[in-house]
Tab-separated table of C-alpha atoms and ligand atoms in Angstrom:
chain	number	residue	atom	x	y	z
A	1	MET	CA	14.878	-7.419	10.117
A	2	LEU	CA	16.347	-8.451	6.442
A	3	GLY	CA	18.604	-9.812	8.914
A	4	TRP	CA	16.167	-11.596	10.854
A	5	LEU	CA	13.745	-12.776	7.917
A	6	SER	CA	16.376	-13.838	6.493
A	7	LYS	CA	16.821	-15.919	10.050
A	8	MET	CA	14.416	-16.572	9.984
A	9	ARG	CA	13.781	-18.947	6.469
A	10	ALA	CA	16.927	-20.137	6.885
A	11	THR	CA	15.876	-22.404	9.793
A	12	ARG	CA	12.199	-22.692	9.382
A	13	SER	CA	9.792	-21.658	6.573
A	14	VAL	CA	6.864	-21.119	9.102
A	15	TRP	CA	6.512	-20.714	12.958
A	16	ARG	CA	5.036	-20.466	15.740
A	17	ASP	CA	5.145	-18.098	18.212
A	18	GLU	CA	4.795	-19.257	21.564
A	19	SER	CA	4.259	-16.291	23.625
A	20	THR	CA	1.270	-15.077	20.578
A	21	GLY	CA	0.043	-17.755	19.143
A	22	SER	CA	0.240	-16.197	16.044
A	23	VAL	CA	1.808	-18.609	12.493
A	24	HIS	CA	4.181	-16.505	10.819
A	25	VAL	CA	5.312	-17.393	7.396
A	26	PHE	CA	8.895	-16.219	5.444
A	27	GLY	CA	9.016	-18.617	2.962
A	28	TYR	CA	7.915	-18.364	-0.712
A	29	GLN	CA	6.353	-21.141	-1.411
A	30	ASP	CA	4.574	-21.392	1.780
A	31	LEU	CA	3.144	-17.642	1.177
A	32	LEU	CA	1.784	-18.187	-2.365
A	33	HIS	CA	0.159	-21.436	-0.603
A	34	VAL	CA	-1.568	-19.286	1.965
A	35	LEU	CA	-2.415	-15.933	-0.969
A	36	SER	CA	-4.326	-18.448	-2.837
A	37	ASN	CA	-5.880	-20.460	-0.291
A	38	HIS	CA	-9.256	-18.931	0.825
A	39	THR	CA	-11.191	-21.039	1.717
A	40	ILE	CA	-8.066	-22.321	4.214
A	41	PHE	CA	-6.441	-18.982	5.414
A	42	GLY	CA	-9.449	-15.727	5.794
A	43	SER	CA	-9.340	-12.421	5.952
A	44	ASP	CA	-12.566	-11.907	8.111
A	45	PHE	CA	-11.576	-10.962	11.614
A	46	GLY	CA	-14.516	-10.756	12.974
A	47	ASP	CA	-14.515	-10.493	17.255
A	48	LEU	CA	-10.527	-11.567	16.676
A	49	THR	CA	-10.889	-7.481	16.035
A	50	PRO	CA	-11.104	-5.029	18.309
A	51	SER	CA	-13.224	-2.328	17.774
A	52	PRO	CA	-12.584	1.268	18.426
A	53	PRO	CA	-14.526	2.456	21.033
A	54	PRO	CA	-18.185	3.470	20.306
A	55	ASP	CA	-17.694	7.204	20.144
A	56	VAL	CA	-14.777	6.399	17.113
A	57	PRO	CA	-16.450	5.685	13.588
A	58	ASN	CA	-15.306	1.210	12.551
A	59	PHE	CA	-13.759	2.132	9.519
A	60	MET	CA	-12.881	-1.473	9.251
A	61	GLU	CA	-16.861	-2.802	8.335
A	62	GLY	CA	-16.748	-3.839	5.145
A	63	VAL	CA	-13.204	-3.453	3.479
A	64	LEU	CA	-12.489	-5.337	1.589
A	65	THR	CA	-8.598	-6.681	2.520
A	66	MET	CA	-11.201	-7.555	6.051
A	67	THR	CA	-13.667	-9.396	3.521
A	68	ASP	CA	-14.359	-13.261	2.308
A	69	PRO	CA	-15.551	-14.810	0.037
A	70	PRO	CA	-18.897	-14.671	-1.242
A	71	ARG	CA	-19.900	-11.045	0.347
A	72	HIS	CA	-15.916	-10.647	-0.668
A	73	GLY	CA	-15.955	-11.608	-4.462
A	74	LYS	CA	-19.605	-9.251	-4.828
A	75	LEU	CA	-17.701	-6.382	-3.033
A	76	ARG	CA	-14.869	-6.159	-5.200
A	77	LYS	CA	-17.186	-6.451	-8.090
A	78	LEU	CA	-18.375	-3.623	-7.134
A	79	VAL	CA	-15.795	-1.090	-6.368
A	80	SER	CA	-14.134	-2.554	-9.674
A	81	GLN	CA	-16.648	-1.255	-11.831
A	82	ALA	CA	-15.398	2.097	-10.571
A	83	PHE	CA	-12.118	1.460	-10.621
A	84	THR	CA	-10.292	-0.339	-13.589
A	85	PRO	CA	-7.751	-0.053	-15.949
A	86	ARG	CA	-9.137	1.395	-18.135
A	87	SER	CA	-9.692	4.324	-16.434
A	88	VAL	CA	-6.401	4.271	-14.596
A	89	ALA	CA	-4.630	3.391	-17.734
A	90	GLN	CA	-6.685	7.565	-19.045
A	91	LEU	CA	-4.967	9.105	-15.777
A	92	GLU	CA	-1.093	9.830	-17.069
A	93	PRO	CA	-1.610	12.918	-19.336
A	94	ARG	CA	-2.908	14.475	-15.931
A	95	ILE	CA	-0.190	12.719	-14.244
A	96	ARG	CA	3.099	13.128	-15.602
A	97	GLN	CA	1.868	17.471	-15.895
A	98	LEU	CA	1.354	17.319	-11.919
A	99	THR	CA	4.607	15.405	-11.870
A	100	LYS	CA	5.545	18.239	-13.383
A	101	GLU	CA	3.934	21.352	-11.669
A	102	LEU	CA	5.298	20.060	-7.725
A	103	PHE	CA	8.829	18.974	-9.957
A	104	ASP	CA	8.648	22.680	-10.852
A	105	ASN	CA	8.134	23.948	-7.611
A	106	VAL	CA	11.172	23.081	-5.730
A	107	ALA	CA	12.889	23.730	-9.514
A	108	ASP	CA	15.198	26.765	-7.811
A	109	GLN	CA	16.087	24.092	-5.459
A	110	SER	CA	19.359	22.039	-5.152
A	111	GLU	CA	18.997	20.331	-1.898
A	112	PHE	CA	14.711	18.890	-0.995
A	113	ASP	CA	12.669	16.358	1.137
A	114	LEU	CA	12.025	14.328	-2.128
A	115	VAL	CA	8.555	13.379	-0.070
A	116	THR	CA	6.689	16.732	0.876
A	117	ALA	CA	7.669	18.379	-2.136
A	118	VAL	CA	6.801	15.104	-4.605
A	119	THR	CA	6.369	11.672	-3.736
A	120	TYR	CA	3.134	12.752	-1.013
A	121	PRO	CA	1.778	14.947	-2.455
A	122	LEU	CA	1.597	13.249	-6.436
A	123	PRO	CA	-0.199	9.791	-5.406
A	124	VAL	CA	-3.305	12.107	-2.828
A	125	ILE	CA	-4.138	14.848	-5.455
A	126	VAL	CA	-4.507	12.345	-7.136
A	127	ILE	CA	-6.711	9.896	-5.730
A	128	ALA	CA	-8.477	12.808	-4.568
A	129	GLU	CA	-9.125	13.989	-8.704
A	130	MET	CA	-10.296	11.157	-8.508
A	131	LEU	CA	-12.226	10.668	-5.829
A	132	GLY	CA	-13.904	13.827	-6.758
A	133	ILE	CA	-12.691	15.351	-3.353
A	134	PRO	CA	-10.536	19.076	-3.110
A	135	SER	CA	-7.143	17.915	-4.168
A	136	SER	CA	-6.521	21.106	-1.368
A	137	ASP	CA	-7.530	19.574	1.941
A	138	HIS	CA	-4.247	16.800	1.395
A	139	ALA	CA	-3.486	18.028	4.478
A	140	LEU	CA	-6.248	16.836	5.834
A	141	PHE	CA	-5.803	13.555	4.400
A	142	ARG	CA	-2.819	13.093	5.453
A	143	ASP	CA	-2.846	14.214	9.242
A	144	TRP	CA	-5.917	11.604	9.505
A	145	GLY	CA	-3.582	8.337	7.938
A	146	GLU	CA	-1.114	9.164	10.127
A	147	ALA	CA	-4.312	8.995	12.874
A	148	LEU	CA	-5.246	5.415	11.392
A	149	LEU	CA	-1.839	4.389	11.061
A	150	SER	CA	-0.694	5.506	14.666
A	151	ASN	CA	-3.787	3.190	16.453
A	152	ASN	CA	-3.186	0.120	14.839
A	153	TYR	CA	-7.366	-0.607	15.930
A	154	GLU	CA	-7.231	-2.309	13.383
A	155	LEU	CA	-5.372	-4.769	13.575
A	156	PRO	CA	-5.845	-8.386	15.439
A	157	ALA	CA	-4.616	-9.222	18.451
A	158	GLY	CA	-1.824	-10.293	19.243
A	159	THR	CA	-0.384	-10.443	16.574
A	160	VAL	CA	1.058	-6.039	16.886
A	161	PRO	CA	2.945	-6.176	20.349
A	162	ASP	CA	1.752	-2.898	22.129
A	163	ALA	CA	-0.366	-1.809	19.635
A	164	PRO	CA	-1.362	2.176	21.026
A	165	ALA	CA	-4.513	2.244	22.684
A	166	ILE	CA	-6.681	5.384	20.990
A	167	THR	CA	-6.053	8.906	22.927
A	168	ASP	CA	-8.957	11.883	21.640
A	169	SER	CA	-6.820	13.959	19.292
A	170	THR	CA	-6.773	10.329	17.265
A	171	ALA	CA	-10.255	9.669	18.098
A	172	GLU	CA	-10.882	13.589	17.393
A	173	LYS	CA	-9.378	13.840	13.828
A	174	LEU	CA	-11.647	9.886	12.766
A	175	ARG	CA	-14.484	11.317	13.745
A	176	GLN	CA	-14.061	14.453	11.117
A	177	MET	CA	-12.849	11.757	8.986
A	178	HIS	CA	-15.950	9.755	8.824
A	179	ALA	CA	-18.331	13.387	9.216
A	180	TYR	CA	-16.284	14.287	5.765
A	181	LEU	CA	-16.208	11.032	4.098
A	182	MET	CA	-20.748	11.153	4.614
A	183	GLU	CA	-21.162	14.826	3.548
A	184	HIS	CA	-19.360	14.017	-0.266
A	185	ILE	CA	-21.567	10.418	0.004
A	186	ARG	CA	-24.283	12.547	0.591
A	187	ASP	CA	-24.247	15.683	-1.912
A	188	ARG	CA	-23.830	12.136	-4.685
A	189	ARG	CA	-26.363	9.755	-3.564
A	190	LEU	CA	-29.069	13.807	-3.906
A	191	ARG	CA	-26.469	14.667	-7.515
A	192	HIS	CA	-24.994	11.862	-9.527
A	193	ARG	CA	-21.602	12.682	-10.289
A	194	GLU	CA	-19.071	11.304	-12.831
A	195	ASP	CA	-16.010	10.349	-10.500
A	196	LEU	CA	-15.309	7.378	-8.171
A	197	ILE	CA	-18.207	8.694	-5.256
A	198	GLY	CA	-20.576	8.989	-7.691
A	199	ARG	CA	-19.738	5.818	-9.470
A	200	LEU	CA	-19.306	4.073	-6.100
A	201	VAL	CA	-22.403	5.201	-4.526
A	202	ALA	CA	-24.160	4.261	-7.089
A	203	ALA	CA	-23.254	1.182	-8.379
A	204	GLU	CA	-24.789	-2.011	-8.501
A	205	VAL	CA	-24.310	-5.686	-8.007
A	206	ASP	CA	-26.958	-8.446	-8.396
A	207	GLY	CA	-29.458	-5.719	-7.535
A	208	ASP	CA	-27.595	-5.063	-4.485
A	209	ARG	CA	-25.519	-1.234	-3.786
A	210	LEU	CA	-23.394	-0.548	-1.360
A	211	THR	CA	-24.171	1.206	1.382
A	212	ASP	CA	-23.270	4.563	3.550
A	213	THR	CA	-21.051	2.286	5.797
A	214	GLU	CA	-19.496	0.925	2.602
A	215	VAL	CA	-18.461	3.602	1.001
A	216	VAL	CA	-17.056	5.803	3.352
A	217	SER	CA	-14.986	2.047	4.384
A	218	PHE	CA	-13.776	1.905	1.313
A	219	LEU	CA	-13.430	5.971	0.840
A	220	ASN	CA	-11.043	5.058	3.717
A	221	PHE	CA	-8.630	2.575	3.117
A	222	LEU	CA	-8.187	3.945	-0.232
A	223	LEU	CA	-7.022	7.322	0.497
A	224	LEU	CA	-4.541	5.652	2.657
A	225	ALA	CA	-3.510	2.798	0.372
A	226	GLY	CA	-3.594	4.513	-2.354
A	227	HIS	CA	-1.410	7.215	-2.180
A	228	LEU	CA	0.969	5.543	1.190
A	229	THR	CA	1.693	3.157	-0.435
A	230	THR	CA	2.825	4.204	-3.328
A	231	THR	CA	4.353	7.217	-1.356
A	232	LEU	CA	6.721	4.631	0.127
A	233	LEU	CA	7.407	2.674	-3.218
A	234	MET	CA	8.298	6.012	-5.441
A	235	GLY	CA	11.151	7.377	-1.883
A	236	ASN	CA	12.402	3.349	-1.468
A	237	THR	CA	13.575	3.429	-5.694
A	238	LEU	CA	16.378	5.889	-4.895
A	239	LEU	CA	16.479	3.921	-1.815
A	240	CYS	CA	17.829	1.205	-4.049
A	241	PHE	CA	20.035	3.643	-6.811
A	242	GLU	CA	21.753	4.675	-3.007
A	243	GLU	CA	22.509	1.093	-2.786
A	244	ALA	CA	22.786	0.140	-6.118
A	245	PRO	CA	24.186	3.350	-7.986
A	246	GLU	CA	25.714	2.410	-11.186
A	247	ALA	CA	21.389	1.196	-11.614
A	248	MET	CA	20.642	4.295	-11.771
A	249	ALA	CA	23.145	5.311	-14.979
A	250	GLU	CA	21.277	2.783	-16.484
A	251	VAL	CA	18.384	3.484	-16.149
A	252	ARG	CA	18.785	6.205	-16.200
A	253	ALA	CA	20.473	6.050	-20.323
A	254	ASP	CA	18.214	3.407	-21.282
A	255	ARG	CA	14.498	4.374	-20.249
A	256	THR	CA	12.565	1.242	-21.604
A	257	LEU	CA	14.166	-0.375	-17.823
A	258	VAL	CA	12.160	1.857	-16.202
A	259	GLU	CA	9.427	-0.115	-16.161
A	260	GLY	CA	11.735	-3.464	-14.052
A	261	THR	CA	14.031	-0.722	-11.452
A	262	ILE	CA	10.107	0.084	-10.807
A	263	GLU	CA	9.422	-3.828	-10.217
A	264	GLU	CA	13.061	-4.686	-8.331
A	265	VAL	CA	12.439	-1.749	-6.507
A	266	LEU	CA	8.774	-3.482	-5.455
A	267	ARG	CA	10.588	-7.382	-4.727
A	268	TYR	CA	13.706	-5.840	-2.664
A	269	ARG	CA	11.910	-3.226	-0.633
A	270	PRO	CA	8.330	-3.781	-0.811
A	271	PRO	CA	6.296	-1.147	1.127
A	272	VAL	CA	3.850	-3.258	2.467
A	273	VAL	CA	6.323	-5.225	4.883
A	274	PHE	CA	3.582	-8.125	5.976
A	275	GLY	CA	0.272	-9.314	5.356
A	276	TYR	CA	-2.653	-11.226	8.270
A	277	ARG	CA	-4.784	-14.352	7.680
A	278	LEU	CA	-6.880	-16.351	10.412
A	279	THR	CA	-7.099	-19.909	9.967
A	280	LYS	CA	-10.832	-20.860	9.487
A	281	SER	CA	-10.309	-24.284	9.874
A	282	ALA	CA	-6.972	-26.499	11.164
A	283	THR	CA	-4.196	-27.313	8.718
A	284	SER	CA	-0.767	-27.826	8.122
A	285	LEU	CA	1.471	-25.832	6.235
A	286	GLY	CA	5.731	-26.434	6.749
A	287	GLY	CA	5.456	-28.781	8.976
A	288	VAL	CA	3.441	-26.998	11.686
A	289	ASP	CA	-0.081	-28.149	12.411
A	290	ILE	CA	-2.001	-24.429	12.377
A	291	PRO	CA	-5.922	-25.006	14.819
A	292	PRO	CA	-8.400	-22.847	13.244
A	293	LYS	CA	-9.252	-19.378	14.837
A	294	THR	CA	-5.533	-18.603	14.017
A	295	PRO	CA	-4.132	-15.536	13.101
A	296	VAL	CA	-1.841	-15.843	10.092
A	297	VAL	CA	1.461	-13.022	8.752
A	298	MET	CA	1.996	-13.776	5.679
A	299	TRP	CA	5.881	-11.770	6.138
A	300	LEU	CA	5.775	-9.857	2.170
A	301	LEU	CA	9.165	-8.919	2.391
A	302	SER	CA	11.262	-12.547	3.716
A	303	GLY	CA	9.460	-14.312	0.553
A	304	ASN	CA	10.301	-11.705	-1.832
A	305	HIS	CA	14.443	-12.059	-0.432
A	306	ASP	CA	13.932	-16.147	-0.086
A	307	GLU	CA	17.195	-17.547	-2.015
A	308	ARG	CA	14.850	-20.902	-3.484
A	309	GLN	CA	12.800	-18.844	-5.696
A	310	PHE	CA	15.331	-15.925	-6.402
A	311	ASP	CA	18.112	-15.876	-7.769
A	312	HIS	CA	20.613	-13.863	-6.236
A	313	ALA	CA	17.791	-12.764	-3.898
A	314	ASP	CA	19.610	-10.124	-1.437
A	315	ARG	CA	20.897	-8.092	-4.587
A	316	PHE	CA	19.097	-5.183	-6.321
A	317	ASP	CA	18.942	-6.347	-9.964
A	318	ILE	CA	16.852	-4.466	-12.128
A	319	HIS	CA	17.244	-7.248	-15.673
A	320	ARG	CA	15.507	-9.614	-13.220
A	321	SER	CA	12.788	-11.226	-15.354
A	322	PRO	CA	10.692	-13.622	-14.480
A	323	ASN	CA	10.423	-10.768	-11.251
A	324	PRO	CA	7.300	-13.026	-9.626
A	325	HIS	CA	7.652	-10.503	-6.041
A	326	LEU	CA	4.917	-10.683	-4.170
A	327	THR	CA	4.621	-6.932	-3.470
A	328	PHE	CA	0.459	-6.365	-4.509
A	329	GLY	CA	-0.272	-10.154	-2.564
A	330	HIS	CA	-1.650	-12.714	-4.469
A	331	GLY	CA	-5.128	-14.447	-5.683
A	332	ILE	CA	-7.727	-12.900	-4.091
A	333	HIS	CA	-7.493	-10.223	-2.616
A	334	PHE	CA	-4.380	-8.971	-5.266
A	335	CYS	CA	-3.964	-5.496	-5.391
A	336	LEU	CA	-6.828	-3.155	-7.135
A	337	GLY	CA	-4.322	-0.065	-6.804
A	338	ALA	CA	-1.054	-1.304	-8.434
A	339	PRO	CA	-1.757	0.063	-11.841
A	340	LEU	CA	-1.645	2.843	-10.779
A	341	ALA	CA	0.772	2.547	-8.179
A	342	ARG	CA	3.008	1.102	-11.515
A	343	LEU	CA	2.033	3.863	-13.344
A	344	GLU	CA	3.142	6.770	-10.516
A	345	SER	CA	6.020	5.371	-9.909
A	346	ARG	CA	7.180	5.212	-13.420
A	347	ILE	CA	6.439	8.341	-14.473
A	348	VAL	CA	7.673	10.215	-11.860
A	349	LEU	CA	11.612	8.076	-12.328
A	350	ASN	CA	11.318	9.623	-15.187
A	351	GLU	CA	10.810	13.024	-13.629
A	352	LEU	CA	13.599	12.386	-11.727
A	353	LEU	CA	15.927	11.591	-14.787
A	354	ASP	CA	15.319	13.814	-16.904
A	355	ARG	CA	15.595	16.964	-14.764
A	356	TYR	CA	18.102	16.250	-13.017
A	357	ALA	CA	21.790	14.833	-13.983
A	358	GLU	CA	23.365	14.144	-10.043
A	359	VAL	CA	20.758	12.984	-7.551
A	360	ALA	CA	22.360	12.026	-3.417
A	361	CYS	CA	19.770	10.699	-0.793
A	362	GLY	CA	20.088	12.540	3.063
A	363	GLU	CA	19.628	10.846	6.045
A	364	PRO	CA	16.334	9.209	5.360
A	365	VAL	CA	13.277	9.419	8.647
A	366	PHE	CA	11.480	6.020	8.480
A	367	TYR	CA	8.098	5.100	9.575
A	368	GLU	CA	9.336	2.856	12.524
A	369	HIS	CA	6.064	3.037	15.032
A	370	SER	CA	4.635	1.136	12.089
A	371	PRO	CA	5.826	-2.623	12.009
A	372	GLU	CA	4.737	-3.104	8.687
A	373	ILE	CA	5.512	0.020	6.928
A	374	TYR	CA	8.669	-0.303	5.213
A	375	GLY	CA	9.734	2.900	3.649
A	376	ALA	CA	10.438	6.260	4.446
A	377	LYS	CA	8.439	9.424	5.552
A	378	SER	CA	10.785	11.897	4.588
A	379	LEU	CA	14.107	11.694	2.263
A	380	PRO	CA	15.885	14.179	2.116
A	381	LEU	CA	17.507	15.484	-1.822
A	382	THR	CA	20.779	16.905	-3.115
A	383	VAL	CA	20.431	17.137	-7.005
A	384	ARG	CA	22.280	18.700	-9.911
A	385	ARG	CA	20.307	19.980	-12.840
A	386	ALA	CA	20.441	18.082	-16.081
B	1	HEM	C1	-4.487	-4.835	-1.736
B	1	HEM	C2	-0.752	-3.645	-1.080
B	1	HEM	C3	-1.167	0.430	-4.431
B	1	HEM	C4	-5.507	-0.287	-3.646
B	1	HEM	C5	-3.760	-4.922	-1.528
B	1	HEM	C6	-2.790	-6.212	-0.875
B	1	HEM	C7	-2.010	-5.780	-0.634
B	1	HEM	C8	-1.220	-4.363	-1.562
B	1	HEM	C9	-0.452	-6.283	-0.518
B	1	HEM	C10	-3.169	-7.286	-0.541
B	1	HEM	C11	-4.118	-7.125	0.187
B	1	HEM	C12	-4.254	-8.705	0.584
B	1	HEM	O1	-3.969	-10.070	-0.107
B	1	HEM	O2	-5.048	-9.095	2.472
B	1	HEM	C13	-0.108	-2.461	-2.637
B	1	HEM	C14	1.799	-1.774	-2.345
B	1	HEM	C15	0.674	-0.884	-3.159
B	1	HEM	C16	-0.900	-0.555	-3.526
B	1	HEM	C17	2.504	-1.831	-2.153
B	1	HEM	C18	1.872	0.405	-3.338
B	1	HEM	C19	2.886	0.310	-3.686
B	1	HEM	C20	-2.431	0.780	-4.135
B	1	HEM	C21	-2.884	1.486	-4.176
B	1	HEM	C22	-4.770	1.839	-4.446
B	1	HEM	C23	-5.154	0.056	-3.649
B	1	HEM	C24	-2.719	2.534	-5.917
B	1	HEM	C25	-6.161	2.696	-4.686
B	1	HEM	C26	-6.024	3.222	-5.284
B	1	HEM	C27	-6.034	-1.841	-3.186
B	1	HEM	C28	-7.417	-2.271	-2.437
B	1	HEM	C29	-6.922	-4.212	-2.033
B	1	HEM	C30	-5.711	-2.978	-1.576
B	1	HEM	C31	-9.004	-2.162	-3.119
B	1	HEM	C32	-7.960	-4.513	-1.772
B	1	HEM	C33	-8.295	-6.148	-2.445
B	1	HEM	C34	-8.718	-7.449	-1.653
B	1	HEM	O3	-8.531	-6.719	-0.735
B	1	HEM	O4	-9.887	-7.284	-3.238
B	1	HEM	N1	-2.735	-3.337	-2.097
B	1	HEM	N2	-1.243	-1.438	-2.247
B	1	HEM	N3	-2.670	-0.548	-3.415
B	1	HEM	N4	-5.329	-2.730	-2.329
B	1	HEM	FE1	-3.551	-1.677	-2.968
């Protein structure tokens, strides 16, 4: 994919795909323009988002990433009350403890799947504990997450070719997920609890509260965005080291480099490859005239590899500074979970380096059917203890 993106960037920063009518943005500065101008490039896809069949819950109502101001500002204020950077920082000791426990489970093995053993369960347990739902249900969340990813019904029509229809088993999983989350919301409405669901249910801005539908949508989004992306980020760190083994040796020797390493992994191998906008009015970008209601595909991966923005952009360089990658977005929709994803990834990398003197990756299995996802769903490691 990087080769194609590089070719596109070399010939044009913005391209209109005549077969779908969508506009694709590849250049860093043009991506920044789109992300910064939410009055022209909106996030509410309205009629363009195919609704799921009537008997399948719609998790897209009130999702922050698909909402425009002024509603977005209000929703974001409501959920940020429950999701502050301070509350994330307080999680650090618990994340360290969980990470140690997960690595302990495979302490006697010289070969294991990093995703199954550590990087899948960790973020999902953390998010489940934040929400106040039993983390022992994490197998269910994975099943539901994969069901959501597999059908793509929430993606704007025409932007992903051949988006599959919802199968009966996917529909059943989505109904189960909805019922599960509703049960927890009802419970918090009956008796308040100091967990994330409790705080979301109680949060208030200008006398407004979130409806059940909005809370369900947000919880669904958190369960998916809050764990899958972070799982991918941690696996991507190892995949970057496979390409640049000297970088791993350097971080091992100097742990002050961990922070910059994670930022460079975020730039070099972003877990989310692209995002969407829909033009609210006619505009022009990179010499391309764009009519209103045009889906715009923002190639974040491409922006992160734009040679006009990053020197030696195709080199994995843990000393890169500044590193203004676009992996968490930019502007009003900037990722709320960025501090959590960064924290978890740093803790896992430190623990891995503490435990093992040597780490080698086997053959990863990638998410081939989800074009927006960049990373491994399985990553076998061979390790030698320190
Ligand atoms: C928004 C990426 C982890 C919660 C976003 C956006 C991106 C992104 C690109 C902006 C979408 C847009 O502009 O349309 C990532 C990546 C992650 C990650 C790469 C991990 C490496 C998390 C985590 C959480 C989270 C751990 C929560 C637990 C959110 C929320 C938004 C968001 C709530 C919506 C913000 C808004 O629209 O105002 N994320 N994310 N993310 N992310 Fe993340």
